[in-house]
Each structure stands twice: as C-alpha cells, then as structure tokens.
Coordinates of C-alpha atoms and ligand atoms in Angstrom, one line a residue:
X534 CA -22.5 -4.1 6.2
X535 CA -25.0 -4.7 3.2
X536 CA -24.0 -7.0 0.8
X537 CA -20.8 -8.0 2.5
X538 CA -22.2 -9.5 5.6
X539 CA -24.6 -11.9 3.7
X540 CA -21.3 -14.1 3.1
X541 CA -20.9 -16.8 5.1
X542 CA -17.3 -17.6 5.6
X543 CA -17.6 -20.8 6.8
X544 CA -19.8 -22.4 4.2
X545 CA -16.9 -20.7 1.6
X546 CA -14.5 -22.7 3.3
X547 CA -16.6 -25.5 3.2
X548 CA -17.2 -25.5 0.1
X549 CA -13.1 -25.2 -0.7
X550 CA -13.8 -21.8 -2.7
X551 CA -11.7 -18.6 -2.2
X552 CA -12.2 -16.6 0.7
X553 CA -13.8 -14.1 -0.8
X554 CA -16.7 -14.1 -3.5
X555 CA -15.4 -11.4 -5.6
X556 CA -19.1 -10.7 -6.3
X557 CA -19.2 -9.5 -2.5
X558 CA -16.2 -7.8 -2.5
X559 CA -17.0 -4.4 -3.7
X560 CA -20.1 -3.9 -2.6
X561 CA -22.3 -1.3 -4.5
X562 CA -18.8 0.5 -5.8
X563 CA -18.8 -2.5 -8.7
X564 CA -22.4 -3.0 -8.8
X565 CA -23.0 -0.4 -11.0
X566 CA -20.2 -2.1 -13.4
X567 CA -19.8 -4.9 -16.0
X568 CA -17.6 -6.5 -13.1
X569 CA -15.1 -8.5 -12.1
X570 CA -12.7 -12.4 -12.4
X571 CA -15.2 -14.4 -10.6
X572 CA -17.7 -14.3 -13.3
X573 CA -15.0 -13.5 -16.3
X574 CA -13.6 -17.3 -15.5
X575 CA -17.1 -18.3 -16.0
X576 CA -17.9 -16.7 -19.2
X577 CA -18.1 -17.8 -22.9
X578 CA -14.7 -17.8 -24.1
X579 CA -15.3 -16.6 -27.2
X580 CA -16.9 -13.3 -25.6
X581 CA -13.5 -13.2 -24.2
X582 CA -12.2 -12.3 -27.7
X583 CA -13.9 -9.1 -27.4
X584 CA -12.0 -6.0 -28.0
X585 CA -13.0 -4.2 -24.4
X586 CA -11.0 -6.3 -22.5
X587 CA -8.4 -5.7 -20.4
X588 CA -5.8 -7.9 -18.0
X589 CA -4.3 -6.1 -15.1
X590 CA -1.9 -6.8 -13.1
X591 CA -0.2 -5.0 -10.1
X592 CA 3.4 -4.5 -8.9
X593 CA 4.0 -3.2 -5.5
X594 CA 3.4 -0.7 -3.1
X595 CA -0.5 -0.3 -1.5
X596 CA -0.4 2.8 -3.5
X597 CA -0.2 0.8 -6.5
X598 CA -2.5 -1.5 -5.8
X599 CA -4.8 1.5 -4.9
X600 CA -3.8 3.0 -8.2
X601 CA -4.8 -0.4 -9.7
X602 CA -8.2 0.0 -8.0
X603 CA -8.9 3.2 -9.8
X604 CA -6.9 2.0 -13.3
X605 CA -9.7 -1.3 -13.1
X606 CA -13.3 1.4 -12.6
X607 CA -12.1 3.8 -14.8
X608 CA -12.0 0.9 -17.7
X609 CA -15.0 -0.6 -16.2
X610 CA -16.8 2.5 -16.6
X611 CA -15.7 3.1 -20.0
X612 CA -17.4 -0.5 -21.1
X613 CA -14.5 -2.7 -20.7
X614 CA -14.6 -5.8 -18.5
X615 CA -11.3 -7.4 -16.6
X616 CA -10.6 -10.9 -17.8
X617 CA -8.2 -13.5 -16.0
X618 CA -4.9 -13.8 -18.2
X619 CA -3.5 -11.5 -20.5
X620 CA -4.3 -14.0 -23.5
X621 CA -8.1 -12.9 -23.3
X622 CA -7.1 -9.4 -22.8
X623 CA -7.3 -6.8 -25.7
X624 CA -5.4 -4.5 -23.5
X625 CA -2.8 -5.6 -21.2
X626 CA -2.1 -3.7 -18.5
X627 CA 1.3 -3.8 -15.8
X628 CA 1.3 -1.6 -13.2
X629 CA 5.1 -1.3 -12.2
X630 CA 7.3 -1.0 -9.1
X631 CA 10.7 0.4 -9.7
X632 CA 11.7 0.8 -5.8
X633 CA 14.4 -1.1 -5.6
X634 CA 16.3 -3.0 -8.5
X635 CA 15.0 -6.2 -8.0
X636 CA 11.7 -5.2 -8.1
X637 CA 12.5 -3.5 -11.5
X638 CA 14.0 -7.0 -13.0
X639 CA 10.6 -8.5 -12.2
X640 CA 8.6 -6.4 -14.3
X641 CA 11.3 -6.2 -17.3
X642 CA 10.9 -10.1 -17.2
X643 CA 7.2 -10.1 -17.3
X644 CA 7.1 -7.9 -20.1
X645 CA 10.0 -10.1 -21.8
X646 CA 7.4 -13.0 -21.7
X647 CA 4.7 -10.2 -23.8
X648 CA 7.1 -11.1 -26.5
X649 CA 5.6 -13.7 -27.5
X650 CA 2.5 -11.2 -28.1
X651 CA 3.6 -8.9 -30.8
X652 CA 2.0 -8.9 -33.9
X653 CA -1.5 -9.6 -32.3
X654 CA -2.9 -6.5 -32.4
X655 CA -3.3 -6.3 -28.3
X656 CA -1.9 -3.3 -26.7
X657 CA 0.8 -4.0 -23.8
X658 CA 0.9 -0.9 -21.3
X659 CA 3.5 -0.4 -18.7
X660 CA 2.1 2.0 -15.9
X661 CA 3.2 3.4 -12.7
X662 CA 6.9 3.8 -11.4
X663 CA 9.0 1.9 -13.9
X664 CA 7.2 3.5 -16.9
X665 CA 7.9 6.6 -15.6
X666 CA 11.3 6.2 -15.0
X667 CA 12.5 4.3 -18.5
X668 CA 9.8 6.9 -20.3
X669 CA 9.5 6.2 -24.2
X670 CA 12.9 4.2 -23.9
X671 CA 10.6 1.3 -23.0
X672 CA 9.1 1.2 -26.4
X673 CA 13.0 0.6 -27.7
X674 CA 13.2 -2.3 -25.1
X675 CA 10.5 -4.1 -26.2
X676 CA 8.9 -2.8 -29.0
X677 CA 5.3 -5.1 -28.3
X678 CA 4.2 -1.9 -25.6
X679 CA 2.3 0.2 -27.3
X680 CA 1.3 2.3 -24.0
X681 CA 3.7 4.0 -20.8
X682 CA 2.4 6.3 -18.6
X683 CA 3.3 7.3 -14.8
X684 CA 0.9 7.7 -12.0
X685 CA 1.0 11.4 -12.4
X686 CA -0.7 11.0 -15.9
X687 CA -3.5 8.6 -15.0
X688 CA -5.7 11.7 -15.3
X689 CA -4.9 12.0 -19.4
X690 CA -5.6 7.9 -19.5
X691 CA -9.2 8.8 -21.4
X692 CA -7.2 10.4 -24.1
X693 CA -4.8 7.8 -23.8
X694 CA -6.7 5.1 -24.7
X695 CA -8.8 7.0 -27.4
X696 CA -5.8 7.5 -28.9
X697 CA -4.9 3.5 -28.6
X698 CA -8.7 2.7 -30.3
X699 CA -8.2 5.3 -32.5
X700 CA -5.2 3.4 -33.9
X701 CA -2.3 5.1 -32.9
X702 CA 0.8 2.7 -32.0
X703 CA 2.6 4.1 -29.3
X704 CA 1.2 6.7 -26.9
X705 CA 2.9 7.8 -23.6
X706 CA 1.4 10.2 -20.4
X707 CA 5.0 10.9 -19.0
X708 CA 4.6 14.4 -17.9
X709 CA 5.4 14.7 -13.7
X710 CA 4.7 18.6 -13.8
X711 CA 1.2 18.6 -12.4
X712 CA -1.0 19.8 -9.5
X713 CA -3.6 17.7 -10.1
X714 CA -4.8 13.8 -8.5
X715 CA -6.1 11.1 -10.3
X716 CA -9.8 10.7 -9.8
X717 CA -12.2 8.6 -10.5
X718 CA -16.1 8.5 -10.8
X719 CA -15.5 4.4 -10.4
X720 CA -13.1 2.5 -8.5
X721 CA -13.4 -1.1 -8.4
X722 CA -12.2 -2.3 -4.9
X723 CA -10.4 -5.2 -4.3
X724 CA -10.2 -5.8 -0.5
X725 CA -13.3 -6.7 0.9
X726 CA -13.4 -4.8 4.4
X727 CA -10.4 -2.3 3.5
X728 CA -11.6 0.9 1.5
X729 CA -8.5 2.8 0.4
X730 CA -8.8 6.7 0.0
X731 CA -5.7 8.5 -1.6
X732 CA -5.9 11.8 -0.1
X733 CA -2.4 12.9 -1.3
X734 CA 0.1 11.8 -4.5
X735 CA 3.8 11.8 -5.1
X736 CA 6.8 13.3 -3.2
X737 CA 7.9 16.3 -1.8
X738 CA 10.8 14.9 0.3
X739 CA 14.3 14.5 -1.3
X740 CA 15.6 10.9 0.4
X741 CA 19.1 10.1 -1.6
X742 CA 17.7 6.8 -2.2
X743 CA 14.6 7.1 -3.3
X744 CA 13.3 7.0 -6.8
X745 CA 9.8 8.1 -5.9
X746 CA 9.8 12.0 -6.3
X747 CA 11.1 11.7 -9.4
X748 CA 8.4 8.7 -10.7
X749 CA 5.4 10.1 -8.7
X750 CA 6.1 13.6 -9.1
X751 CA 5.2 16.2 -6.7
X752 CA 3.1 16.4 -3.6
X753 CA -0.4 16.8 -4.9
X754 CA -3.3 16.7 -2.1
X755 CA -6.9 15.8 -2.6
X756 CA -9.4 19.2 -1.2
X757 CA -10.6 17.8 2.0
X758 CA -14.2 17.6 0.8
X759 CA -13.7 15.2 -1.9
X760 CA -12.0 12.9 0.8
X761 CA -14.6 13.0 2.6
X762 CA -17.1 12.5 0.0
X763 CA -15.5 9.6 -0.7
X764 CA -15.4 8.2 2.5
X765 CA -19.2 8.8 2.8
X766 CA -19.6 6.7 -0.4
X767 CA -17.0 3.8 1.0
X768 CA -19.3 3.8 4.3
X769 CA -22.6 3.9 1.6
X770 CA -21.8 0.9 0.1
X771 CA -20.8 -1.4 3.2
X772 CA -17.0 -0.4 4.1
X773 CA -16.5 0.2 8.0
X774 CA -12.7 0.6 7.5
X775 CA -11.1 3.0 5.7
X776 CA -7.3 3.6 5.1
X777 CA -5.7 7.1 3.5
X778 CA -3.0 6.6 1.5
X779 CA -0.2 9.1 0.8
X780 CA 3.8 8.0 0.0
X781 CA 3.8 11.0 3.4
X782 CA 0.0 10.7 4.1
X783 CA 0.4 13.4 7.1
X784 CA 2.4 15.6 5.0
X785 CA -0.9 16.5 4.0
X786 CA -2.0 20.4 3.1
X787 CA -5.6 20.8 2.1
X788 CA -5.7 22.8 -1.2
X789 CA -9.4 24.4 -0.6
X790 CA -10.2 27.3 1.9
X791 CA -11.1 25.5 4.8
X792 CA -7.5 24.2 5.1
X793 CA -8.0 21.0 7.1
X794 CA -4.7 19.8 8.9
X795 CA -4.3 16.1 8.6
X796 CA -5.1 15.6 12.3
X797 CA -8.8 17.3 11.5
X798 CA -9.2 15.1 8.2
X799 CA -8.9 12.0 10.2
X800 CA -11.2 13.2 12.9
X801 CA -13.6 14.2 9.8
X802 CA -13.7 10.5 8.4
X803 CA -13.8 8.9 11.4
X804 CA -17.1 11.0 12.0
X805 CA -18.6 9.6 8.9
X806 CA -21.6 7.6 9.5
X807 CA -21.1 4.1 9.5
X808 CA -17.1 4.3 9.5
X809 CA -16.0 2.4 12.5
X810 CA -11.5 2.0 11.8
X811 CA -9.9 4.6 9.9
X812 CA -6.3 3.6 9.2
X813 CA -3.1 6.1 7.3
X814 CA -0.1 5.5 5.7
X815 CA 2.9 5.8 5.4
X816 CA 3.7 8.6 8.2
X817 CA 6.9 11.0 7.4
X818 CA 8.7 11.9 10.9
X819 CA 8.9 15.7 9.5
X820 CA 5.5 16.4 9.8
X821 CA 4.5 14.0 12.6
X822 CA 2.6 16.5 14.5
X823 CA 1.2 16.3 18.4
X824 CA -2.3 17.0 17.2
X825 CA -1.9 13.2 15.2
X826 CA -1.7 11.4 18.4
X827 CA -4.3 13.5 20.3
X828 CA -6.7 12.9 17.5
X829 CA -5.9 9.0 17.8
X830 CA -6.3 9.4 22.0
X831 CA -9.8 11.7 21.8
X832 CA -11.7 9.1 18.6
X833 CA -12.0 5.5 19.2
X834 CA -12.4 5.2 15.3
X835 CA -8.9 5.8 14.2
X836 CA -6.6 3.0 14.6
X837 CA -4.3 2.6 17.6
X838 CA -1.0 2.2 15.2
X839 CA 1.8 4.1 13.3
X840 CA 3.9 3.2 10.6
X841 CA 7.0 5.8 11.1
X842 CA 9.5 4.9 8.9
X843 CA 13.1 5.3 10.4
X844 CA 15.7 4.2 7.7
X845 CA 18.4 4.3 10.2
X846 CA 19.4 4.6 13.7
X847 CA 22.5 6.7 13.0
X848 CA 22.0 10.4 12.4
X849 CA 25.2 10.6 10.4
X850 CA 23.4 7.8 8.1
X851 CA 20.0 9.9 8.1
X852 CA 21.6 13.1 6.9
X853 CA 23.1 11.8 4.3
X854 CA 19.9 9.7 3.6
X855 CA 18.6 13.7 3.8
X856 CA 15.6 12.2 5.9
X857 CA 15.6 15.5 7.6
X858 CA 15.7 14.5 11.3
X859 CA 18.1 12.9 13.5
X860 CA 18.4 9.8 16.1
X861 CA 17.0 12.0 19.0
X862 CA 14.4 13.9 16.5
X863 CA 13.0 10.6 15.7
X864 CA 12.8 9.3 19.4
X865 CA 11.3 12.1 20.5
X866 CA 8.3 11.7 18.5
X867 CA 8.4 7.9 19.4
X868 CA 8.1 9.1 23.2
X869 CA 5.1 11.3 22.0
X870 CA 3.4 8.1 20.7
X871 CA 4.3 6.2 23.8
X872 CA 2.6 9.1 26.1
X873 CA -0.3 8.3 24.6
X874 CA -3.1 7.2 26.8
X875 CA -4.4 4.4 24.3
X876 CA -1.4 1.6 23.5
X877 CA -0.3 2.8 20.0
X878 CA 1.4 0.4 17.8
X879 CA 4.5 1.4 15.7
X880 CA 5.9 -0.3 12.8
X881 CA 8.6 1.1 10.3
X882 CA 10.9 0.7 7.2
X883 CA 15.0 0.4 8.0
X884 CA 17.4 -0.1 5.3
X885 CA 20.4 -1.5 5.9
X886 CA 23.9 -0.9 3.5
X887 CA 23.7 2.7 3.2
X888 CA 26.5 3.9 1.4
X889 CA 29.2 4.8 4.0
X890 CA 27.0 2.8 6.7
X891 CA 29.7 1.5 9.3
X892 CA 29.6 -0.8 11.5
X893 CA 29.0 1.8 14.4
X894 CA 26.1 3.0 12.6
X895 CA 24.6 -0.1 12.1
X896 CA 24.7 -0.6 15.4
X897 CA 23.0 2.3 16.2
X898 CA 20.3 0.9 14.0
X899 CA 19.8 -2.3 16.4
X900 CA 19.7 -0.3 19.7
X901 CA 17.5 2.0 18.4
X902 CA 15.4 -1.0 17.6
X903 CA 15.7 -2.1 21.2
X904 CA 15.0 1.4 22.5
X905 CA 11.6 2.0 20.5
X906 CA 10.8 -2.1 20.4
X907 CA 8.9 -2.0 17.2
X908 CA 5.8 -3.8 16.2
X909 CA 6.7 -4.8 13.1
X910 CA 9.5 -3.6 10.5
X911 CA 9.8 -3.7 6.7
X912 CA 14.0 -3.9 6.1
X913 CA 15.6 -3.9 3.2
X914 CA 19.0 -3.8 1.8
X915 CA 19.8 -0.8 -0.2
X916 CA 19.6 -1.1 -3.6
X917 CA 21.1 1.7 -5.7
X918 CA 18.3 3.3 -8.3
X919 CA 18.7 5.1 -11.3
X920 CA 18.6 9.3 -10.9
X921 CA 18.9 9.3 -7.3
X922 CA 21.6 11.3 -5.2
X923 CA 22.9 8.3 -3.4
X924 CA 24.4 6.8 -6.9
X925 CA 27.0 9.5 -6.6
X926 CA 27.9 8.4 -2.9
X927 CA 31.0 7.3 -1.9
X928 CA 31.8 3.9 0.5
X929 CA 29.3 1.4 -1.1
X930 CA 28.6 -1.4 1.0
X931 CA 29.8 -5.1 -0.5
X932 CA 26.6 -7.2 -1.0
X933 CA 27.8 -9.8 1.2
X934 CA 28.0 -7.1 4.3
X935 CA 24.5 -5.9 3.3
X936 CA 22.8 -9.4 3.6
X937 CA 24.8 -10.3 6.9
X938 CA 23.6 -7.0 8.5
X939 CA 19.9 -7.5 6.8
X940 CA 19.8 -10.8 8.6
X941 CA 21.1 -9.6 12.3
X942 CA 18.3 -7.2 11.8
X943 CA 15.5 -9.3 11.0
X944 CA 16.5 -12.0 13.7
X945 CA 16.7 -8.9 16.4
X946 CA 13.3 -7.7 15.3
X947 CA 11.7 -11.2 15.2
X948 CA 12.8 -11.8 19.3
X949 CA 11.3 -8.2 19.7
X950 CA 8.0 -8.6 18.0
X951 CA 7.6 -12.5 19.7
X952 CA 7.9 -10.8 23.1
X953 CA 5.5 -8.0 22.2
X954 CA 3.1 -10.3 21.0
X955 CA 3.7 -13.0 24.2
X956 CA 2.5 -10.1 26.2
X957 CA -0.7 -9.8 24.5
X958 CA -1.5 -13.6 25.6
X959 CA -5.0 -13.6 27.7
X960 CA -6.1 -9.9 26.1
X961 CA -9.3 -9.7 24.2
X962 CA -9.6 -7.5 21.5
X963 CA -12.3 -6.6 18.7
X964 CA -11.0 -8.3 15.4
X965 CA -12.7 -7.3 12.1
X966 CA -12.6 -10.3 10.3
X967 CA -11.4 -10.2 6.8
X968 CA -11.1 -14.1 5.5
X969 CA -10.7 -17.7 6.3
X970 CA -7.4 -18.3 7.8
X971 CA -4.7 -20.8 6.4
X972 CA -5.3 -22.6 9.6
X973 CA -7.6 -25.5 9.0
X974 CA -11.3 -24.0 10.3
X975 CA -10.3 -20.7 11.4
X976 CA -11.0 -17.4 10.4
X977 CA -8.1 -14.4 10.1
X978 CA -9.1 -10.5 10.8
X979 CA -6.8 -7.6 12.0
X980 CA -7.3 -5.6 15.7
X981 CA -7.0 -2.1 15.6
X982 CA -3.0 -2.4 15.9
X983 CA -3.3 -4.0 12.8
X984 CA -1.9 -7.1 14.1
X985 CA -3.3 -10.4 12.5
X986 CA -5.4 -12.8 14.2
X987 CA -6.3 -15.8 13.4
X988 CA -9.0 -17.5 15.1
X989 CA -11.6 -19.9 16.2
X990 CA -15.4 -19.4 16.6
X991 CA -18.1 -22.3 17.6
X992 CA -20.4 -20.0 15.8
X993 CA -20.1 -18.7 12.3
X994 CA -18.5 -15.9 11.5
X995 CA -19.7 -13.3 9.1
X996 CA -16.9 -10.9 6.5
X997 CA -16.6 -8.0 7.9
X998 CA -17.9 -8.6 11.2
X999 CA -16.2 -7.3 14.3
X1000 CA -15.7 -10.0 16.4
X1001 CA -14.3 -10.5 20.5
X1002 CA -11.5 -12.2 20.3
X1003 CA -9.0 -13.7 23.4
X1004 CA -5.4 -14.3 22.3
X1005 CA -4.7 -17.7 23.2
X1006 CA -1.1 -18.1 21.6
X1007 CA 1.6 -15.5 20.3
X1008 CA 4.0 -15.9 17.4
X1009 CA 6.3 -13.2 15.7
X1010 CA 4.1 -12.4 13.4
X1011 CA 0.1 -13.4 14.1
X1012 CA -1.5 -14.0 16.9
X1013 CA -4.1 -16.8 17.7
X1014 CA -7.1 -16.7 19.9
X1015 CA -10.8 -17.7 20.4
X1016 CA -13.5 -15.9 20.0
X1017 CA -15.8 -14.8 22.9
X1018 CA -19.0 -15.2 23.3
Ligands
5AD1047 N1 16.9 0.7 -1.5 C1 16.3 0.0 -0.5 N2 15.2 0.3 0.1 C2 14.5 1.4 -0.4 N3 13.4 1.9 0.0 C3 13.1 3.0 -0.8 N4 14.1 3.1 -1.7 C4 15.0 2.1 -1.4 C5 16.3 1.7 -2.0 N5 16.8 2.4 -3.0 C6 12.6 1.4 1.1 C7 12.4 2.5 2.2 C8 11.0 3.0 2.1 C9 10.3 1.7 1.6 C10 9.0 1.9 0.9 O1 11.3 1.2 0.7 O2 12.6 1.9 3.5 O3 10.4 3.4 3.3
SF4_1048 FE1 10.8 8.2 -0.9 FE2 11.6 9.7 1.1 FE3 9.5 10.4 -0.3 FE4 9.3 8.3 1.3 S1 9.7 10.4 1.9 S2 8.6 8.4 -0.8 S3 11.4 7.4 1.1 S4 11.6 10.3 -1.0

C-alpha cells in the first residue's frame, strides 16, 4: 500500500522508536502539506515561535478524533503546521467531550492549566461538544479562550480564524441550525491503516440521556458521491480499510437523487478499487435494516461485526431512555445477525443507573447479556448531563448502587468475552497489522471482527499488511497467535 508498506516494523521496534513513523502515516493525504509531530519535534525551536502554529488536542469519541483529523488539514492547508505542546503553539486548540460529567471536568481542568497563558497573545479554542454546550459562557469561565465553536460550525472555521488574525478577541461558531457537513479539501490522518469517512453528522434521536442532539445538532448526511469520492482518494493514497462514521451511521438518508440506502453505500465502498475492509459505526437498532446484514453476507469487504448499542435489557428502562425499541425489538434484530451465514461479531454500549433502574431491570440487563453473549461492551454508569430529559427524572440511583451494578456487569461480560474468545483457539484468520505490540517482539493488527491480535512472525512483517494468523492463546480482551506461513 504505497508509502505505507515500505515501513518495516520490526526494524522500528528495533530501533525503540514509535510504532508508527508519522511520516508514513498518512500517506499522500499529508504529502501535499507542511506536515506533522515527527518532524515538528525535530525543528528549530525558534521557527516554533512562528505565528502559524497550532497545538491540537483531542477529547473523546472516534468522531472527535475524526473531527480532529479534518480540524489538523484544514489548518495545514491554510499554511499552518501542528507543533507538539501548546507552548509552541500560536493557536491552541481542545477538541472537547462533554458525554458524560466526568469527561466534562477533564477538559475544564485542562483549560484551567491555559491560565497560566493569558496575556501571551496565543489564542486558546474550545471545540466540539463541551463548547457547544457552555456556548460564550466559556469566555466568562476562563477569560484566556478567545475561540468556541461546535462541530456543527467547523464549516464557518475559515471566517473564524480570519477573524482571530484579523484581531478580534473573542469569536464563537455556535449556531446547531444547519443542513450542512463539515468538509474538507485536506484531512490529515492519524491512523495508519484506518481511513475514517463521516458520511453522516449529529443527532436525530431523542435518548433522555444524551447530550449529543443538542451539541451536534441535527442529522446531516454526506450525498453518496462525495463518500464515495472520498473513499477513492483514501484507497489512492494507500488505505485498504476504511470506517464510516456517524453518532447513527445506518440512520443514513442520501440527500442527492440517486438516494443510496446505507446498505448500497457500503456495497459502493467496498467496490472501490483497492478497498479491501470497510468498517461503520455506531449502528442505531431503529434503523437496523435486513438489507445491512445481507450486504455484509453477499461482500467479503465489509467487516464481519456490529456495534448495536443496547443501553438496557429492560424495556421499561428503554422507553424511558426513549431508545425507541424494546427487549424483544432488540433481540429480534440480534437473531437477524446470528442468521447470518458469515459469524458476525456484536459489541454494544449498556449503561447502568438509569434513573428508576431497579434491581429487576438490572437484571434484565445481565440475562440479556447472557442471551446475545456479546463480543465486547462499552458500560458506563449514568451520569446526569446538562439539558437533557433524564435531569427531570424521578428515582435517581445512589452512586454507590451504580458502581456495584457497573462492576457485576463488567465481571459477567469479561467471563462472556473469555469464552468467546477460548473458542477461537486453533482458527486462523487474516489480521491487518497495524503496529508493534506491547508484547516483547510481536506485532498487533485487528481480524475482520475487529478483535485484536497480537502476534508472532519468523519473518518481518510489513504495516498494513494482511497477514495469516493461528490463535494460539485467548484472553478477555486480545487474542494471541502465530503467523502462518
Ligand atoms: N451517562 C452515561 N453514559 C452515557 N452515554 C451517553 N450518554 C450518557 C450518560 N449521560 C453512553 C451511551 C452511548 C455511549 C457513547 O455513551 O452508552 O452509547
Ligand atoms: Fe445520543 Fe441516542 Fe443519538 Fe446515540 S442515538 S447519539 S445515544 S441521542
């Protein structure tokens, strides 16, 4: 895969460097820019001091990161170049989760520590879901951010940042009331073998818990032929893998007159010369059609796995989550999957704490567990967010409950997914590798289930190679195997 396979990962691991050359890791998408840490860490630090410079950091969700991707090749292509610590930076950049609380209390104390900051001239920005949520009030906070802006203004970040240069002290994109995506002529990638492609932004859905319609704004998708023009130039410039992202990828509705389902679209990239894994997430049960899991069963390209968020095994708990389907709903669609001539692989999000969750119902949340026997499962403890329905719910859960259940859960899940993976023990399957591995002399890649691997080779291996590889040993959460020659 062009540049990318030229890297040998075995003499970078060898040589005690990071796993990945971030020279290598774009591929042609940052040729064509002033690029990226490797080389900033090497430069002249008094270039450093120049005024197109920015710091970037990422809170988050793969959307954010994604979003990050685009943020980083928008700036590159306007002449600036990403340095290593904000201190270099001219503009300082934090691209914000609000999700949960806790997430939110990270990024206030990171931009508690850009105190020490004001009066420097740089220009602090708070993007992404927490900006949009505390809006201009951030500026009262802490009065060193001269930028906020939400996801669903990245489009006006030119005028933005004129503005900024231009002198202006506090600017803000805050307005949610859009149709349009944010795109970009440049996006500077970050994953090596991964190419992420948004094909649809924001939030339709109304979950009581959920702060993401209202900091993402509405459902916006991308016209099928830009999505596909994108994966052509992923595939151009070395990229076998590609992953759509949408906070309810398959809720997908193409806005141009050819009207692609989601099922099509996937078919469509997977067709794209060159592209040998195309991945989606996250997956809302609503609009979980048939035709997804035919298109996975008829084109060996898209991945054999599913991540189907749940929330909760109680159907009393989903409708007053408003998550739109119930228990049986939810397993039906799970059967569906499990029809499916190739082995599918099905991971999910639970939260546990609910207001007004029982003990019934969170027991209906572990035996749905055992029904569908998961793959892998993000939990979390609910955690009450600012303008969201679920605030005005009665029966909150005490912390202490919340934890206890969050640890039941996470101990049931680990037996399930250390049995699943036992089974795989003796299987061979085609692992695209994407680093070195944290074990001593091995390498670590991903199957089509998207299940780690880490793994030995008597031969070198090659980044983004697809490699056969025979699971020797299973753990909850990796598998380890050999490669076969
Ligand atoms: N509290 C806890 N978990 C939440 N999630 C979203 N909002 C909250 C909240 N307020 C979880 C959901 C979602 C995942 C991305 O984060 O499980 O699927
Ligand atoms: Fe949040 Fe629900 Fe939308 Fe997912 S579907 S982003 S949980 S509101």
């Amino acid at each position: 895969m062009g540049t990318l396979i030229d890297v040998r990962l075995e003499a970078l691991a060898g040589r005690g460097a990071p796993a990945f050359s971030p020279e290598l890791i774009a591929g042609a998408a940052i040729a064509a820019c002033d690029t990226p840490t490797q080389s900033c860490r090497t430069r002249d630090p008094a270039a450093a001091l120049d005024a197109r410079t920015f710091y970037l950091e990422t809170f988050g969700c793969q959307m954010n990161a994604h979003d990050s991707e685009k943020v980083a090749g928008f700036l590159l292509g306007r002449g600036y170049r990403q340095v290593e610590t904000p201190g270099e930076a001219q503009l300082v950049l934090y691209n914000t989760c609000s999700i949960r609380e806790k997430a939110a209390q990270k990024v206030f104390a990171r931009l508690g520590d850009m105190k020490i900051m004001q009066g420097t001239g740089k220009w602090i920005g708070v993007l992404g879901c927490l900006a949009q949520q505390e809006g201009e009030e951030i500026f009262e906070r802490a009065p060193w951010v001269s930028l906020v802006c939400g996801s669903a203004s990245y489009r006006n970040l030119p005028g933005l940042l004129a503005d900024l240069e231009g002198g202006n002290q506090r600017v803000a994109g805050l307005d949610t009331d859009t149709d349009e995506t944010f795109e970009t002529e440049l996006t500077r990638r970050d994953n090596p073998v991964r190419g992420y492609v948004t094909i649809i932004e924001g939030c339709d859905k109304s979950c009581a818990y959920c702060v993401v319609p209202s900091t993402r704004g509405p459902e916006r998708s991308r016209p099928s032929a830009s999505v596909i023009e994108e994966v052509r130039q992923l595939a151009d410039s070395g990229f076998t893998e590609i992953q759509f992202l949408g906070q309810t990828v398959n809720s997908y509705r193409d806005p141009s007159s050819r009207r692609m389902s989601f099922a099509e679209l996937l078919a469509a990239a997977a067709g794209v010369a060159g592209i040998r894994r195309v991945r989606f997430t996250t997956s809302h049960p609503r609009d979980f059609g048939r035709d997804i899991v035919e298109a996975i069963d008829a084109t060996p390209q898209l991945c054999e796995h599913v991540h189907l968020p749940v929330q909760s095994g109680s159907t009393r708990v989903l409708r007053a989550m408003r998550r739109t389907y119930t228990r049986e709903e939810y397993l039906e669609i799970v059967a569906m999957l499990k029809s499916a001539r190739r082995a599918i692989s099905l991971t999910t999000d639970i939260i546990v704490g609910f207001p007004g969750e029982t003990d019934a119902d969170f027991e209906e949340t572990l035996s749905l567990m055992d029904v569908v026997q998961y793959d892998g499962a993000f939990t979390f403890a609910f955690s009450p967010r600012p303008s969201t329905d679920a605030l005005r719910l009665p029966g909150a859960v005490p912390e202490e409950e919340k934890t206890a259940r969050l640890a039941i859960l996470m101990q049931r899940q680990r037996e399930i997914q250390q049995a699943r993976n036992a089974a795989l023990v003796g299987e061979t399957f085609e692992v695209l590798t994407d680093g070195a591995s944290r074990r001593e002399g091995q390498w670590a890649g991903r199957t089509s289930s998207n299940r780690v691997v880490n793994f030995a080779s008597a031969g070198p291996v090659l980044l983004g190679e697809y490699v056969p590889v025979r699971i020797t040993k299973a753990g909850p959460n990796s598998l380890v195997g050999e490669r076969v020659i």
